[in-house]
Short mmCIF file of the C-alpha atoms (twelve columns), coordinates in Angstrom:
data_MODEL
# 
_entry.id   MODEL 
# 
loop_
_atom_site.group_PDB 
_atom_site.id 
_atom_site.type_symbol 
_atom_site.label_atom_id 
_atom_site.label_alt_id 
_atom_site.label_comp_id 
_atom_site.label_asym_id 
_atom_site.label_seq_id 
_atom_site.Cartn_x 
_atom_site.Cartn_y 
_atom_site.Cartn_z 
_atom_site.pdbx_PDB_model_num 
ATOM 1   C CA . MET A 1   -23.081 5.281   23.649 1 
ATOM 2   C CA . LYS A 2   -20.363 7.974   24.189 1 
ATOM 3   C CA . ASN A 3   -19.039 5.588   27.013 1 
ATOM 4   C CA . TRP A 4   -19.070 2.820   24.435 1 
ATOM 5   C CA . LYS A 5   -16.714 4.805   22.247 1 
ATOM 6   C CA . ALA A 6   -14.170 5.962   25.095 1 
ATOM 7   C CA . MET A 7   -13.938 2.306   25.797 1 
ATOM 8   C CA . ALA A 8   -13.685 0.839   22.235 1 
ATOM 9   C CA . SER A 9   -10.806 3.659   21.974 1 
ATOM 10  C CA . SER A 10  -8.960  2.649   24.828 1 
ATOM 11  C CA . LEU A 11  -8.648  -0.802  23.562 1 
ATOM 12  C CA . VAL A 12  -7.551  0.262   20.366 1 
ATOM 13  C CA . LEU A 13  -4.824  2.086   22.176 1 
ATOM 14  C CA . ALA A 14  -4.145  -0.759  24.275 1 
ATOM 15  C CA . GLY A 15  -3.496  -3.018  21.433 1 
ATOM 16  C CA . ALA A 16  -1.736  -0.346  19.708 1 
ATOM 17  C CA . LEU A 17  0.814   -0.145  22.603 1 
ATOM 18  C CA . ALA A 18  0.838   -3.919  23.007 1 
ATOM 19  C CA . ALA A 19  1.344   -5.016  19.375 1 
ATOM 20  C CA . PRO A 20  4.666   -3.393  18.711 1 
ATOM 21  C CA . GLY A 21  6.267   -4.800  21.213 1 
ATOM 22  C CA . MET A 22  5.199   -8.086  20.414 1 
ATOM 23  C CA . THR A 23  6.430   -7.811  16.716 1 
ATOM 24  C CA . LEU A 24  9.489   -6.125  17.160 1 
ATOM 25  C CA . ALA A 25  10.285  -9.138  19.195 1 
ATOM 26  C CA . PHE A 26  9.759   -11.067 16.350 1 
ATOM 27  C CA . GLY A 27  11.799  -8.642  13.871 1 
ATOM 28  C CA . GLY A 28  15.142  -8.188  14.440 1 
ATOM 29  C CA . ASP A 29  17.839  -7.882  12.620 1 
ATOM 30  C CA . ASN A 30  20.490  -8.988  15.751 1 
ATOM 31  C CA . HIS A 31  22.031  -12.287 15.011 1 
ATOM 32  C CA . HIS A 32  24.497  -12.232 17.625 1 
ATOM 33  C CA . GLY A 33  22.159  -12.885 20.566 1 
ATOM 34  C CA . GLY A 34  20.031  -11.125 22.644 1 
ATOM 35  C CA . PRO A 35  16.582  -11.334 22.670 1 
ATOM 36  C CA . HIS A 36  16.134  -11.901 18.518 1 
ATOM 37  C CA . HIS A 37  19.250  -14.504 18.125 1 
ATOM 38  C CA . PHE A 38  16.698  -17.120 17.887 1 
ATOM 39  C CA . LYS A 39  15.935  -15.993 13.962 1 
ATOM 40  C CA . GLY A 40  19.169  -16.743 12.680 1 
ATOM 41  C CA . HIS A 41  18.377  -20.323 13.969 1 
ATOM 42  C CA . PHE A 42  14.743  -20.483 12.591 1 
ATOM 43  C CA . PHE A 43  15.787  -19.317 9.191  1 
ATOM 44  C CA . GLU A 44  18.908  -22.233 9.663  1 
ATOM 45  C CA . GLN A 45  15.992  -24.961 10.648 1 
ATOM 46  C CA . MET A 46  13.967  -23.925 7.570  1 
ATOM 47  C CA . ALA A 47  16.410  -24.117 5.500  1 
ATOM 48  C CA . GLU A 48  17.544  -27.470 6.324  1 
ATOM 49  C CA . GLU A 49  13.904  -28.600 6.754  1 
ATOM 50  C CA . LEU A 50  12.834  -27.282 3.459  1 
ATOM 51  C CA . ASP A 51  16.382  -28.640 1.860  1 
ATOM 52  C CA . LEU A 52  16.664  -25.050 0.139  1 
ATOM 53  C CA . THR A 53  19.947  -24.945 -2.571 1 
ATOM 54  C CA . GLU A 54  22.591  -22.604 -1.549 1 
ATOM 55  C CA . GLY A 55  21.327  -20.364 -4.690 1 
ATOM 56  C CA . GLN A 56  18.172  -20.260 -2.837 1 
ATOM 57  C CA . LYS A 57  19.907  -19.821 0.708  1 
ATOM 58  C CA . ALA A 58  21.917  -16.474 -1.216 1 
ATOM 59  C CA . GLN A 59  18.892  -15.309 -2.585 1 
ATOM 60  C CA . LEU A 60  16.677  -14.961 0.555  1 
ATOM 61  C CA . LYS A 61  20.095  -13.452 2.395  1 
ATOM 62  C CA . ALA A 62  20.399  -11.018 -0.216 1 
ATOM 63  C CA . ASN A 63  16.875  -10.318 0.139  1 
ATOM 64  C CA . ARG A 64  16.731  -10.049 4.237  1 
ATOM 65  C CA . GLU A 65  20.042  -7.161  3.080  1 
ATOM 66  C CA . ALA A 66  18.350  -5.287  0.645  1 
ATOM 67  C CA . ASN A 67  15.665  -4.705  3.065  1 
ATOM 68  C CA . ARG A 68  17.346  -4.255  6.125  1 
ATOM 69  C CA . GLU A 69  17.703  -0.607  6.508  1 
ATOM 70  C CA . ALA A 70  13.811  -0.320  5.674  1 
ATOM 71  C CA . ARG A 71  12.986  -2.527  8.217  1 
ATOM 72  C CA . LYS A 72  15.271  -0.378  10.260 1 
ATOM 73  C CA . ALA A 73  13.603  2.863   9.491  1 
ATOM 74  C CA . GLN A 74  10.210  1.658   10.143 1 
ATOM 75  C CA . ARG A 75  11.113  0.264   14.280 1 
ATOM 76  C CA . GLU A 76  12.727  3.558   14.834 1 
ATOM 77  C CA . GLN A 77  9.401   5.297   13.572 1 
ATOM 78  C CA . MET A 78  7.343   2.965   15.426 1 
ATOM 79  C CA . ARG A 79  9.506   3.304   18.770 1 
ATOM 80  C CA . ALA A 80  9.136   7.291   17.895 1 
ATOM 81  C CA . LEU A 81  5.457   7.316   17.714 1 
ATOM 82  C CA . HIS A 82  5.312   4.576   21.197 1 
ATOM 83  C CA . GLU A 83  7.495   7.265   22.751 1 
ATOM 84  C CA . GLN A 84  4.795   10.310  21.355 1 
ATOM 85  C CA . LEU A 85  1.865   8.231   22.520 1 
ATOM 86  C CA . ARG A 86  3.291   7.333   25.956 1 
ATOM 87  C CA . GLU A 87  4.187   10.913  26.846 1 
ATOM 88  C CA . ALA A 88  0.695   11.942  25.679 1 
ATOM 89  C CA . ILE A 89  -0.635  9.509   27.938 1 
ATOM 90  C CA . ASP A 90  1.757   10.582  30.740 1 
ATOM 91  C CA . SER A 91  0.864   14.306  30.452 1 
ATOM 92  C CA . GLY A 92  -2.971  13.668  30.024 1 
ATOM 93  C CA . ALA A 93  -3.478  14.561  26.536 1 
ATOM 94  C CA . ASP A 94  -6.855  14.440  25.191 1 
ATOM 95  C CA . GLN A 95  -8.787  11.574  23.119 1 
ATOM 96  C CA . ALA A 96  -7.958  13.265  20.258 1 
ATOM 97  C CA . THR A 97  -4.067  13.681  20.252 1 
ATOM 98  C CA . LEU A 98  -4.054  9.801   21.329 1 
ATOM 99  C CA . ASP A 99  -6.357  8.296   18.855 1 
ATOM 100 C CA . LYS A 100 -4.307  10.363  16.133 1 
ATOM 101 C CA . LEU A 101 -1.286  9.061   17.550 1 
ATOM 102 C CA . GLY A 102 -2.841  5.703   17.641 1 
ATOM 103 C CA . ALA A 103 -4.510  5.444   14.209 1 
ATOM 104 C CA . GLU A 104 -0.412  6.581   12.649 1 
ATOM 105 C CA . LEU A 105 1.059   3.698   15.109 1 
ATOM 106 C CA . GLY A 106 -1.645  1.705   13.247 1 
ATOM 107 C CA . LYS A 107 -0.969  2.329   9.812  1 
ATOM 108 C CA . LEU A 108 2.676   1.964   10.395 1 
ATOM 109 C CA . GLN A 109 1.695   -1.651  11.976 1 
ATOM 110 C CA . VAL A 110 -0.568  -2.315  8.678  1 
ATOM 111 C CA . ALA A 111 2.198   -1.536  6.244  1 
ATOM 112 C CA . LYS A 112 4.459   -3.755  8.432  1 
ATOM 113 C CA . MET A 113 2.252   -6.890  8.231  1 
ATOM 114 C CA . GLN A 114 1.492   -6.248  4.185  1 
ATOM 115 C CA . GLU A 115 5.393   -5.917  3.771  1 
ATOM 116 C CA . MET A 116 5.933   -9.352  6.068  1 
ATOM 117 C CA . GLN A 117 3.122   -11.158 3.614  1 
ATOM 118 C CA . GLN A 118 5.203   -9.644  0.668  1 
ATOM 119 C CA . HIS A 119 8.462   -10.836 1.819  1 
ATOM 120 C CA . ARG A 120 6.403   -14.301 2.401  1 
ATOM 121 C CA . LYS A 121 5.204   -14.616 -1.248 1 
ATOM 122 C CA . GLU A 122 8.801   -13.956 -2.400 1 
ATOM 123 C CA . PHE A 123 9.935   -16.533 -0.215 1 
ATOM 124 C CA . GLU A 124 7.549   -18.985 -1.647 1 
ATOM 125 C CA . ALA A 125 7.941   -17.934 -5.475 1 
ATOM 126 C CA . LEU A 126 11.522  -19.183 -4.696 1 
ATOM 127 C CA . LEU A 127 10.695  -22.559 -3.303 1 
ATOM 128 C CA . THR A 128 10.214  -25.982 -5.601 1 
ATOM 129 C CA . PRO A 129 6.681   -27.627 -5.759 1 
ATOM 130 C CA . ASP A 130 8.131   -30.531 -3.367 1 
ATOM 131 C CA . GLN A 131 9.973   -27.471 -1.403 1 
ATOM 132 C CA . LYS A 132 6.084   -25.750 -1.294 1 
ATOM 133 C CA . ALA A 133 4.346   -28.758 -0.278 1 
ATOM 134 C CA . LYS A 134 6.522   -29.610 2.859  1 
ATOM 135 C CA . LEU A 135 6.299   -25.690 3.906  1 
ATOM 136 C CA . GLU A 136 2.454   -26.229 3.694  1 
ATOM 137 C CA . GLN A 137 3.171   -29.580 5.506  1 
ATOM 138 C CA . LEU A 138 5.149   -27.620 8.174  1 
ATOM 139 C CA . LYS A 139 2.963   -25.009 8.450  1 
ATOM 140 C CA . ALA A 140 -0.147  -27.880 9.378  1 
ATOM 141 C CA . GLU A 141 1.906   -29.363 12.094 1 
ATOM 142 C CA . ARG A 142 3.070   -25.777 13.944 1 
ATOM 143 C CA . GLU A 143 -0.818  -24.949 13.802 1 
ATOM 144 C CA . GLU A 144 -1.908  -28.017 15.335 1 
ATOM 145 C CA . ARG A 145 0.704   -27.680 18.244 1 
ATOM 146 C CA . TRP A 146 -0.667  -24.124 18.471 1 
ATOM 147 C CA . LYS A 147 -4.130  -25.433 19.139 1 
ATOM 148 C CA . GLU A 148 -2.866  -28.617 21.681 1 
ATOM 149 C CA . ARG A 149 -1.241  -25.625 23.100 1 
ATOM 150 C CA . ARG A 150 -4.507  -23.131 23.328 1 
ATOM 151 C CA . GLN A 151 -6.375  -25.934 24.490 1 
ATOM 152 C CA . LYS A 152 -4.098  -26.965 27.138 1 
ATOM 153 C CA . ARG A 153 -3.444  -23.537 28.606 1 
ATOM 154 C CA . ALA A 154 -7.880  -23.281 28.213 1 
ATOM 155 C CA . GLU A 155 -7.814  -26.434 30.436 1 
ATOM 156 C CA . ARG A 156 -5.583  -25.052 33.047 1 
ATOM 157 C CA . ARG A 157 -7.491  -21.911 33.557 1 
ATOM 158 C CA . GLN A 158 -10.781 -24.219 34.293 1 
ATOM 159 C CA . GLU A 159 -8.832  -26.068 37.091 1 
ATOM 160 C CA . GLU A 160 -7.564  -22.870 38.554 1 
ATOM 161 C CA . GLN A 161 -11.201 -21.419 38.639 1 
ATOM 162 C CA . LYS A 162 -12.873 -24.682 40.114 1 
ATOM 163 C CA . PRO A 163 -13.082 -23.779 43.637 1 
# 
């Protein structure tokens, strides 16, 4: 049973180390090039797809600007915790210390997910019924594309494993 707990803790820790890097890759404020440059294009594409009015675009931009400093502070806090966790691992810290740092990082990730959900609700509240229907259609199409990609990856893995 003790080995199981150690393995579970290690998995939680690995997830805590990997997930923020992935979420940060999609949450940056850099609209001037670099890895987060596509965010601006996504917003423009979504605005076009949903045929947002200038007023809706202005409100969404104002919402993003209002939350910019909070997102920046949250990213800095997550980076600091990541660094503490890496240093603790490198220095051979005990499991209790690693668990504590992992739990703190996990709480920040949950808070970020909750904020993202809140922002999604605010976004959807600005939409007309027709725009909401179009958004649901786009979500369904995106989900279908992801399913197809997952299926293709699974098929490739099966082919690679054949002798």
